[in-house]
Coordinates of C-alpha atoms in Angstrom, one line a residue:
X1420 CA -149.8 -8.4 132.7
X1421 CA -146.4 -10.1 132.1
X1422 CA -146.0 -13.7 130.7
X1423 CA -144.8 -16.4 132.5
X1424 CA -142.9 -19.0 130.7
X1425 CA -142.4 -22.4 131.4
X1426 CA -138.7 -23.9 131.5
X1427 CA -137.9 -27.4 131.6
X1428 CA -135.4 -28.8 133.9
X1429 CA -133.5 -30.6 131.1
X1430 CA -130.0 -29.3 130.4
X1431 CA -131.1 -26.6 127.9
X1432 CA -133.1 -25.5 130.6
X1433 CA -131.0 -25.5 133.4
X1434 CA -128.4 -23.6 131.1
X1435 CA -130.8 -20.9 130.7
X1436 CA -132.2 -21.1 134.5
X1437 CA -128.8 -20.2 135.5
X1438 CA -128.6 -17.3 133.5
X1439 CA -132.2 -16.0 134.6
X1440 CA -130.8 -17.1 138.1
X1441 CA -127.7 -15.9 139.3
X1442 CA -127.8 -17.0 142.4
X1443 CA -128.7 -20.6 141.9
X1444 CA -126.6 -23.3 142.4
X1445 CA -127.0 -26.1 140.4
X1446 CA -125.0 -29.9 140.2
X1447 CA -125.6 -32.3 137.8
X1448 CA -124.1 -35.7 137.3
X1449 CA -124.9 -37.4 133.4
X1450 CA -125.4 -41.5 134.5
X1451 CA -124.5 -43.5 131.4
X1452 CA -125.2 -47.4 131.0
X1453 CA -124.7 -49.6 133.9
X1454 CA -121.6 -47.5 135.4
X1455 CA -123.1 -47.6 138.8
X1456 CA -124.4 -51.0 138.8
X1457 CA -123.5 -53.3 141.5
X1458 CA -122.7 -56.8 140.7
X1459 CA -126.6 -58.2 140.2
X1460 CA -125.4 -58.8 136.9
X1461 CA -127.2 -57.0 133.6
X1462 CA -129.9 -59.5 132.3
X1463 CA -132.6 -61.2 132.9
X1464 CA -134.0 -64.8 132.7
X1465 CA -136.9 -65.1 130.7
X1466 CA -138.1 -68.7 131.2
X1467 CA -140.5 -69.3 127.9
X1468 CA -137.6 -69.3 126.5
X1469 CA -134.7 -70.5 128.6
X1470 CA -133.0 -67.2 127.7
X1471 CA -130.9 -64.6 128.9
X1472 CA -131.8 -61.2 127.5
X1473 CA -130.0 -57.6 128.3
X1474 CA -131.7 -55.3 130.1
X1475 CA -132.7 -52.2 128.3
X1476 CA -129.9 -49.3 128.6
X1477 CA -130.6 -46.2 131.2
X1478 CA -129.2 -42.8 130.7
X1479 CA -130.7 -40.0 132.9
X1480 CA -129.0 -36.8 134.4
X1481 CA -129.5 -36.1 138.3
X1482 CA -130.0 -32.5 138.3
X1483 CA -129.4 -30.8 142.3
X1484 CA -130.4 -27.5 142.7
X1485 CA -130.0 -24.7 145.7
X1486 CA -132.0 -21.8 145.7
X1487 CA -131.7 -19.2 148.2
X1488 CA -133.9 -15.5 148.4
X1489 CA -133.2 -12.3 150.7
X1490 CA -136.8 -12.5 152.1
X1491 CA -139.7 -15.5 151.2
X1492 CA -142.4 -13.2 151.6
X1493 CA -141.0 -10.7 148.9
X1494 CA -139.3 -12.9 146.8
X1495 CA -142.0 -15.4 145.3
X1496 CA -140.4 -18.8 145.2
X1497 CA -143.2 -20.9 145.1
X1498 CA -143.2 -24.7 144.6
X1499 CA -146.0 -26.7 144.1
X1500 CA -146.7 -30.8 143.0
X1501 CA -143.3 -30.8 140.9
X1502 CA -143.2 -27.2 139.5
X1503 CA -141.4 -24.6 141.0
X1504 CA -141.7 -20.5 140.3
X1505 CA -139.4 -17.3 141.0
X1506 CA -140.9 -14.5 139.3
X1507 CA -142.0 -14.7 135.9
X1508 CA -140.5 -18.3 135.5
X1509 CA -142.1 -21.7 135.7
X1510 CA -140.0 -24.5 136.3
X1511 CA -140.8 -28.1 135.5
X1512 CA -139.1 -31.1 135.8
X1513 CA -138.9 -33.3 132.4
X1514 CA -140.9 -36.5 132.2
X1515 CA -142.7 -38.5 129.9
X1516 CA -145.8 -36.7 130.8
X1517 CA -145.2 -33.7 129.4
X1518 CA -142.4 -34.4 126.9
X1519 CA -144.6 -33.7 124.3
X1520 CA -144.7 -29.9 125.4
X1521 CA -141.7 -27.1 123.7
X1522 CA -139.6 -25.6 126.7
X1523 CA -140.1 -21.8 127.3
X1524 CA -144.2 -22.8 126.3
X1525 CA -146.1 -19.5 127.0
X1526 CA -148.5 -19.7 130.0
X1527 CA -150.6 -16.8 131.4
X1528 CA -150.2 -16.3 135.0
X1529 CA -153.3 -17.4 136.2
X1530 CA -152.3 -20.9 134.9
X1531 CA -149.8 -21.4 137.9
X1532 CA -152.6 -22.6 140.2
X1533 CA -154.0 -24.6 137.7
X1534 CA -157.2 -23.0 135.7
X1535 CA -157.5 -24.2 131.7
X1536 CA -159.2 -22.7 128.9
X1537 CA -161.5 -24.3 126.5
X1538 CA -159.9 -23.1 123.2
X1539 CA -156.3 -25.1 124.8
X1540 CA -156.1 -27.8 122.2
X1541 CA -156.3 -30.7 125.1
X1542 CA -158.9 -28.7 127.1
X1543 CA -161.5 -31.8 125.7
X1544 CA -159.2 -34.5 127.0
X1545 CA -161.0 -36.5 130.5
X1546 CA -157.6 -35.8 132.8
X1547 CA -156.5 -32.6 131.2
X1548 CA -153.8 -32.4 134.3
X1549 CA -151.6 -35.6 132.5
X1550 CA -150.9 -33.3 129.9
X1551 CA -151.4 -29.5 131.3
X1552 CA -148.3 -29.0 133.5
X1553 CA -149.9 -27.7 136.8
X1554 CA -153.8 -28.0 136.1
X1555 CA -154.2 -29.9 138.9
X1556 CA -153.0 -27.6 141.4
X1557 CA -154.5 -27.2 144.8
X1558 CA -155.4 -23.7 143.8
X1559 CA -154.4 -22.8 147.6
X1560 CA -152.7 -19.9 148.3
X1561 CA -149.2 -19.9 149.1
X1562 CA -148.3 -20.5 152.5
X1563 CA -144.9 -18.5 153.7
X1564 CA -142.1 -21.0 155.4
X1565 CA -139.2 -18.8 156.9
X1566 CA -136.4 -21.2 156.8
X1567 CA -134.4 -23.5 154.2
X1568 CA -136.1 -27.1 153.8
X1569 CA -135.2 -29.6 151.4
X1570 CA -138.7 -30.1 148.8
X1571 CA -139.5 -33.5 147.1
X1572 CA -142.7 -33.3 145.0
X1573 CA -144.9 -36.0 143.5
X1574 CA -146.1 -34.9 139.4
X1575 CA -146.7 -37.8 137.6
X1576 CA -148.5 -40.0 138.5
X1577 CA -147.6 -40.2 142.1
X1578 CA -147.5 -43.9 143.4
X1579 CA -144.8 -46.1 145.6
X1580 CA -142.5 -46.5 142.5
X1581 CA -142.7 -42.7 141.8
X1582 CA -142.4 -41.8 145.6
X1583 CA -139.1 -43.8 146.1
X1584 CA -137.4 -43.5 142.8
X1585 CA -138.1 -40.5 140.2
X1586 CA -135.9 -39.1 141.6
X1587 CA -137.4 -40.6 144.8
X1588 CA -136.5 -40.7 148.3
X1589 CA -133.2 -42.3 148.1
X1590 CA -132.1 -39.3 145.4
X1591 CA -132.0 -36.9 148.3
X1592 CA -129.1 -36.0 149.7
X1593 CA -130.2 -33.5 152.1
X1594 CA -127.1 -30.7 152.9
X1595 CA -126.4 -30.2 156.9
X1596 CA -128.2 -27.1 157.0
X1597 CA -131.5 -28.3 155.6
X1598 CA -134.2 -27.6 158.6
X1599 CA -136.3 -30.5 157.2
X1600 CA -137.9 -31.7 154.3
X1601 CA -141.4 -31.1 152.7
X1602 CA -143.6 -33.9 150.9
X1603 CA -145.7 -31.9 148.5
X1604 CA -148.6 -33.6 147.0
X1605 CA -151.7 -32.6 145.6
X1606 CA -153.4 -36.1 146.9
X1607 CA -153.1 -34.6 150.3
X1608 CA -156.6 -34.5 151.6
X1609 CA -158.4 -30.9 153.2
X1610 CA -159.5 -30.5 156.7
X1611 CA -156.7 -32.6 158.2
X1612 CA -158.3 -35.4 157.5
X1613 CA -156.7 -38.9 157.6
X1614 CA -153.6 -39.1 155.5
X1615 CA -153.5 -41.8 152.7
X1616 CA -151.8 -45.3 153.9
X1617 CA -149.1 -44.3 150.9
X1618 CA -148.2 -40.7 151.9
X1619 CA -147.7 -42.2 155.6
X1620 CA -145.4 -44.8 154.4
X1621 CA -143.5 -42.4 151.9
X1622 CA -143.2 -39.9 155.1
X1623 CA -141.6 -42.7 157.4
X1624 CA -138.8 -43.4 155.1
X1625 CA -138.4 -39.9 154.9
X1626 CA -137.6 -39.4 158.6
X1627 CA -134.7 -42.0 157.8
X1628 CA -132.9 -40.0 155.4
X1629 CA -133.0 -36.4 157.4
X1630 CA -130.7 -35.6 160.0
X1631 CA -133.2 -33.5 161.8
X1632 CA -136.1 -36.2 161.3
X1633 CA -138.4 -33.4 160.5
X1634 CA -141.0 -33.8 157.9
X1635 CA -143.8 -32.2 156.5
X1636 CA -146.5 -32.5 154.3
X1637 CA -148.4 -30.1 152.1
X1638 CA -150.6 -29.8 149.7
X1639 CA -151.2 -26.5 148.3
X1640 CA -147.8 -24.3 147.4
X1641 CA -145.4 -23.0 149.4
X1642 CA -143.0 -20.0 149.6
X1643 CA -139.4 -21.0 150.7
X1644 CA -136.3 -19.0 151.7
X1645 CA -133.5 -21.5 151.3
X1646 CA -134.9 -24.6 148.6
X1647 CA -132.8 -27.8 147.6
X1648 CA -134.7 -30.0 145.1
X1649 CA -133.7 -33.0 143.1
X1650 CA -134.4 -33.6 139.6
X1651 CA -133.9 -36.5 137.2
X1652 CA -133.9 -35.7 133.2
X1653 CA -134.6 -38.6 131.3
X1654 CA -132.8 -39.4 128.6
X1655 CA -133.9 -42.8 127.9
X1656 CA -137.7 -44.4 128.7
X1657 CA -136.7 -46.6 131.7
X1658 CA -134.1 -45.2 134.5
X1659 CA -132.5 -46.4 137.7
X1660 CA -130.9 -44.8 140.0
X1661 CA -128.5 -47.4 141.5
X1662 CA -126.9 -44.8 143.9
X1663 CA -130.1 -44.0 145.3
X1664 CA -131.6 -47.2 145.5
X1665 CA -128.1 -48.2 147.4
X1666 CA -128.7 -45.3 150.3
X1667 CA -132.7 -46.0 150.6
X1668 CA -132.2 -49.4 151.0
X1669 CA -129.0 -48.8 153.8
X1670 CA -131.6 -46.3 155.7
X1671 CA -134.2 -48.8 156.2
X1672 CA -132.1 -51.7 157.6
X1673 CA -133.1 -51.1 161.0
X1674 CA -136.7 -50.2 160.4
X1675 CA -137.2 -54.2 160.0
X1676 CA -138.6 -55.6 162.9
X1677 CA -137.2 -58.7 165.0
X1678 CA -140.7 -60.0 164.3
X1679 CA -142.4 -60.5 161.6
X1680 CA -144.2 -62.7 159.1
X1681 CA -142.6 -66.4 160.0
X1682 CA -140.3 -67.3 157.4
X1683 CA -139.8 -71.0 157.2
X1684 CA -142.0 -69.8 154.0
X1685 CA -140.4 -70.6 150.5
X1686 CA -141.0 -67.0 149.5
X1687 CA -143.8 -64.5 148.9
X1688 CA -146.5 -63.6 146.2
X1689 CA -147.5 -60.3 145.9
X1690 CA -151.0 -60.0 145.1
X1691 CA -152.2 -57.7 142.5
X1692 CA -155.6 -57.9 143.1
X1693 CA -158.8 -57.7 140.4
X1694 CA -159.5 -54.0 140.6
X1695 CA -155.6 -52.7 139.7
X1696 CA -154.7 -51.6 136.8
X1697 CA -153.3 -54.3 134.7
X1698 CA -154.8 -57.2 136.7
X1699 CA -153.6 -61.0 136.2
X1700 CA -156.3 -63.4 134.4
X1701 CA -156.5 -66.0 137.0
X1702 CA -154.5 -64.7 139.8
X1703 CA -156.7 -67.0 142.3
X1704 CA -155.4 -70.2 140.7
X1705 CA -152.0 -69.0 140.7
X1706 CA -152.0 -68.2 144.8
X1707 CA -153.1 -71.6 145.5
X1708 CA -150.4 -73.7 143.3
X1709 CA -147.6 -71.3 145.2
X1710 CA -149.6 -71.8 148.4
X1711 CA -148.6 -75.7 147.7
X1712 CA -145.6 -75.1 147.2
X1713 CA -145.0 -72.7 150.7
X1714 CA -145.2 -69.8 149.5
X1715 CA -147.1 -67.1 151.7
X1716 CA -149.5 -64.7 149.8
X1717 CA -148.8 -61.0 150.7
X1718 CA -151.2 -58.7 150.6
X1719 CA -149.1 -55.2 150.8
X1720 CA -151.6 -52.9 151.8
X1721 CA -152.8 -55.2 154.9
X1722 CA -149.1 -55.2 156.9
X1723 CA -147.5 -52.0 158.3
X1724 CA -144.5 -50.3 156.6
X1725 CA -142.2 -52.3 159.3
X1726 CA -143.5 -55.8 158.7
X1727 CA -143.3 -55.0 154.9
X1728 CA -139.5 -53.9 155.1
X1729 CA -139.1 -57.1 157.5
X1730 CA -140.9 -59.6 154.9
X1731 CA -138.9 -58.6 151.9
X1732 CA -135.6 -58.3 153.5
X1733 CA -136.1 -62.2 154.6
X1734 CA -137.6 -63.4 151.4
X1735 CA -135.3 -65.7 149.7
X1736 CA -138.1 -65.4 146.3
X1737 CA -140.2 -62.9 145.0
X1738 CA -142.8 -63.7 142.4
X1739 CA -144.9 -61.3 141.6
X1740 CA -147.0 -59.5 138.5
X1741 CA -145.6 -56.5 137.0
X1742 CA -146.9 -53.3 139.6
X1743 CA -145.5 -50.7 141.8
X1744 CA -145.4 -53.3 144.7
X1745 CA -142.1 -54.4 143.2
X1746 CA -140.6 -51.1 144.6
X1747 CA -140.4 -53.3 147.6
X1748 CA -137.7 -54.6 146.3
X1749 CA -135.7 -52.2 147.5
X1750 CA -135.7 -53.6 150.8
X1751 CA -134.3 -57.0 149.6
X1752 CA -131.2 -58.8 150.3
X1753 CA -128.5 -59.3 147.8
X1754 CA -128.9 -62.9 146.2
X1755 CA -132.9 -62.6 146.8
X1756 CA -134.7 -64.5 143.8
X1757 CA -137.2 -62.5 141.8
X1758 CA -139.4 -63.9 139.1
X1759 CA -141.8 -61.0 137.3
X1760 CA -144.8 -61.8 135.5
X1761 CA -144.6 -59.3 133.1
X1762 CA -147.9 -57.5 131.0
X1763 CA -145.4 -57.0 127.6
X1764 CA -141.6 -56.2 126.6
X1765 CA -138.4 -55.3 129.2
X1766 CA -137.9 -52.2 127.2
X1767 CA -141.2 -51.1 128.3
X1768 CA -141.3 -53.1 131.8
X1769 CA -138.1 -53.5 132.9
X1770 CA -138.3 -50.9 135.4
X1771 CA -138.1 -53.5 138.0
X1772 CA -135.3 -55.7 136.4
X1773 CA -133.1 -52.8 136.3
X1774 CA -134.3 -52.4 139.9
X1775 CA -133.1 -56.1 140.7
X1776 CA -129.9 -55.6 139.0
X1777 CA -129.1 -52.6 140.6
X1778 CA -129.7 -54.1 143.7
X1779 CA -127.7 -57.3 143.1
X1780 CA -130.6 -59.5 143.3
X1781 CA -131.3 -62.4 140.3
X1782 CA -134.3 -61.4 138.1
X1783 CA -136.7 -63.9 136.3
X1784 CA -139.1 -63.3 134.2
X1785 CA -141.8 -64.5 132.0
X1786 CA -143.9 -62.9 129.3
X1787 CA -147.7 -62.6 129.0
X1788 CA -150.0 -61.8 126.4
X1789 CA -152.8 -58.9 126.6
X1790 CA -155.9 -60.1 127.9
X1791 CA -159.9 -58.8 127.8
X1792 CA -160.6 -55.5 130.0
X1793 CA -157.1 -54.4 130.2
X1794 CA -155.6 -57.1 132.5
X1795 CA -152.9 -60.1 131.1
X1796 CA -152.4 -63.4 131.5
X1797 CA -149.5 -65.9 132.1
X1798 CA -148.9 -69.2 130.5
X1799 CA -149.6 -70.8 134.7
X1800 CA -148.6 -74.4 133.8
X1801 CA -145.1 -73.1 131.9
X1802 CA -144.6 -71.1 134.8
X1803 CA -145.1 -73.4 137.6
X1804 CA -142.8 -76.1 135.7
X1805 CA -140.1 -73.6 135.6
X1806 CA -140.3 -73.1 139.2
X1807 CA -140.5 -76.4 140.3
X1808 CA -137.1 -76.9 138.3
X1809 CA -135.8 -73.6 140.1
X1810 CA -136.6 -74.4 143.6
X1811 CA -134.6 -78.0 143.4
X1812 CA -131.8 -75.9 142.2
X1813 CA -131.8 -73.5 145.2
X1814 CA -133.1 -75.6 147.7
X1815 CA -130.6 -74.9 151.4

C-alpha cells in the first residue's frame, strides 16, 4: 500500500503541489501591513490609559486554487472539513492548529477518514482532532458531484468568526462558471436533521455572494470534477482580510430589513452570556448601568440573521466582550463606535480591532485581568466613567 503524504498549503507547498499537479491553477496575492486598509485609521483607544496603541501587524497570503479532472468518479479528488486529496496527496490548509506539524508528514491511507493509532504521540490528548489533521472526519464515503462547484470548508474550530473570515465568506470570489458552492462541515448533523442556527446563517450569506444562489451543505467528503477553493497562509498570528470584509459587508446591504429593533437606542451590548468560553465576571451589573444609559441588550442568538444585519448596520456604538459575536461587525457602518472589553493583549485579541479598522469604524478598548474558572473581568466603574465622557462627546 502506497503512502499518502500530507502537503501544506503554504508557499513551499503550493510550489511543490504544482509540480505534483500540472493541471492546477493556482493565484496568490502576499498582503503586507495595512496596504489594504481603509481609512478606520490603525490604532486603538485603550481607555485605562487614555492611550493610543498600534494595532498588531498582519501578513497573510490568499492562496486561489482551480482544479479540474477528466472524470470525478475515476479521478479521486476528494475534499473533506478543510483537506483536500488527489491521489496519493493530502492537502491542508496552514493554521495555527496544526503548525506544529512538518509538511510532507507521512500518513497511511486509512488516516484520510480520520481513524488514529494509540502509539501516535498525541493519541492520549482528550480532542486528538485539534492536533491530528483530519481525525475528525465524517468517516462517510465519498459522495460523486458531476459538475464544478466552488468548496469553502470549516477546520478549525469552526464558529461565526471562522465562517466569515479564515478565509471566510467574503474571500470567495466565485468564477462565472462555478455551478454553486458547497459548505462542508463535519458539525452537520445525520438523518437530515435540523441544521444548526450557525450553519443556516453562514448558508444565507452564502446565497449573496453566488451568482447562481445555489448552495449546499455536506458533511462527509465529496468527489468534485471542476474545484475552486480559497486558502489563507498565515504569516503572522492575527489576520484580516480587508478586501474581503469590504465585499461581505457590500452583499449584505440589502439583507437589512426596513424594520427592525427601534433605534432611538444609544447603542447595543452584546451579551456573552455565563456558559461561553471566556465569560465576563459580573456581566449582569454591567447590562443594567448600559440599560440606564439606553443602551438595548442584544442577545445574538434570539434575533434572525436579518434583524441581526439590521441592528448593527444602525448602531451608532458597540460595546461588547471579546467573542465571535464581534464578527457582526462586519455589517456596521463606517464611523460606528466600538468599545471591546478585552480578556488580555491586542497582539493576542485584536482580531476584532483589525476588524474595526479595516472597516473604517473607531475601536475602543479596555483591558481586563484573568479571573477564577476561566472567565475575566473589567474594571466596571473605570469603564462606565469613560463612557459617560464619550457619549457627551458624540452626542447628535
Amino acid at each position: 500500500m502506497s503512502r499518502p503524504s500530507l502537503l501544506f498549503v503554504d508557499v513551499a507547498g503550493i510550489a511543490h503541489m504544482q509540480r505534483l499537479i500540472p493541471q492546477l491553477q493556482v493565484h496568490s496575492e502576499l498582503v503586507n501591513g495595512f496596504g489594504l486598509m481603509q481609512s478606520g485609521g490603525h490604532c486603538s483607544f485603550e481607555i485605562t490609559h487614555q492611550v493610543f496603541l498600534t494595532l498588531p501587524p498582519i501578513a497573510f497570503t490568499r492562496h486561489r486554487l482551480l482544479l479540474a479532472v477528466a472524470d470525478a468518479a475515476e479521478q479521486p479528488l476528494l475534499l473533506e472539513a478543510g483537506f483536500l486529496s488527489l491521489g496519493r496527496w493530502i492537502f491542508a490548509e496552514r493554521n495555527p492548529a496544526n503548525a506544529h506539524l512538518p509538511s510532507l508528514t507521512p500518513l497511511w491511507r486509512r488516516a484520510l477518514p480520520g481513524l488514529r493509532w494509540s502509539w501516535w504521540p498525541w493519541a492520549s490528548l482528550r480532542h486528538p482532532w485539534q492536533h491530528i489533521p483530519g481525525s475528525s472526519r465524517s468517516g462517510l464515503p465519498p459522495k460523486l458531484f458531476q459538475g464544478s462547484a466552488h468548496v469553502l470548508t470549516s477546520f478549525n474550530n469552526p464558529n461565526w468568526y471562522h465562517w466569515l473570515t479564515l478565509p471566510g465568506l467574503g474571500s470567495l470570489n466565485p468564477s462565472s462558471e462555478v455551478g454553486q458552492l458547497i459548505l462542508s462541515d463535519r458539525s452537520l448533523p445525520f438523518n437530515g436533521s435540523t441544521t444548526s442556527q450557525l450553519l443556516s446563517r453562514v448558508a444565507i450569506l452564502a446565497r449573496t455572494l453566488t451568482a447562481t444562489g445555489q448552495v449546499r451543505l455536506e458533511r462527509g467528503p465529496i468527489k468534485v470534477q471542476q474545484l475552486e477553493a480559497c486558502f489563507i497562509e498565515n504569516h503572522t498570528p492575527l489576520v484580516c482580510d480587508a478586501t474581503a470584509l469590504a465585499r461581505l459587508n457590500l452583499s449584505t446591504l440589502s439583507m437589512a430589513p426596513s424594520t427592525g429593533l427601534a433605534f432611538s437606542a444609544v447603542g447595543i451590548y452584546l451579551r456573552r452570556g455565563p456558559e461561553a468560553r471566556r465569560p465576563l465576571f459580573q456581566e449582569n451589573c454591567l447590562e443594567r448601568a448600559l440599560l440606564q444609559r439606553g443602551f438595548v441588550v442584544i442577545d445574538l442568538e434570539a434575533i434572525s440573521l436579518p434583524e441581526c444585519i439590521s441592528t448593527f448596520a444602525k448602531a451608532r456604538w458597540v460595546v461588547a466582550p471579546h467573542g465571535a459575536a464581534l464578527t457582526n461587525l462586519v455589517f456596521s457602518k463606517p464611523g460606528t463606535r466600538v468599545l471591546e472589553l478585552l480578556p488580555g493583549p491586542l497582539t493576542k485579541f485584536g482580531h476584532y480591532a483589525l476588524m474595526a479598522s479595516a472597516l473604517g469604524l473607531t475601536h475602543s478598548h479596555i483591558m481586563g485581568e484573568p479571573f477564577a474558572g476561566g472567565g475575566f473581568w473589567v474594571d466596571q466603574q473605570q469603564l462606565l466613567s469613560w463612557l459617560d465622557r464619550a457619549l457627551l462627546d458624540t452626542a447628535p
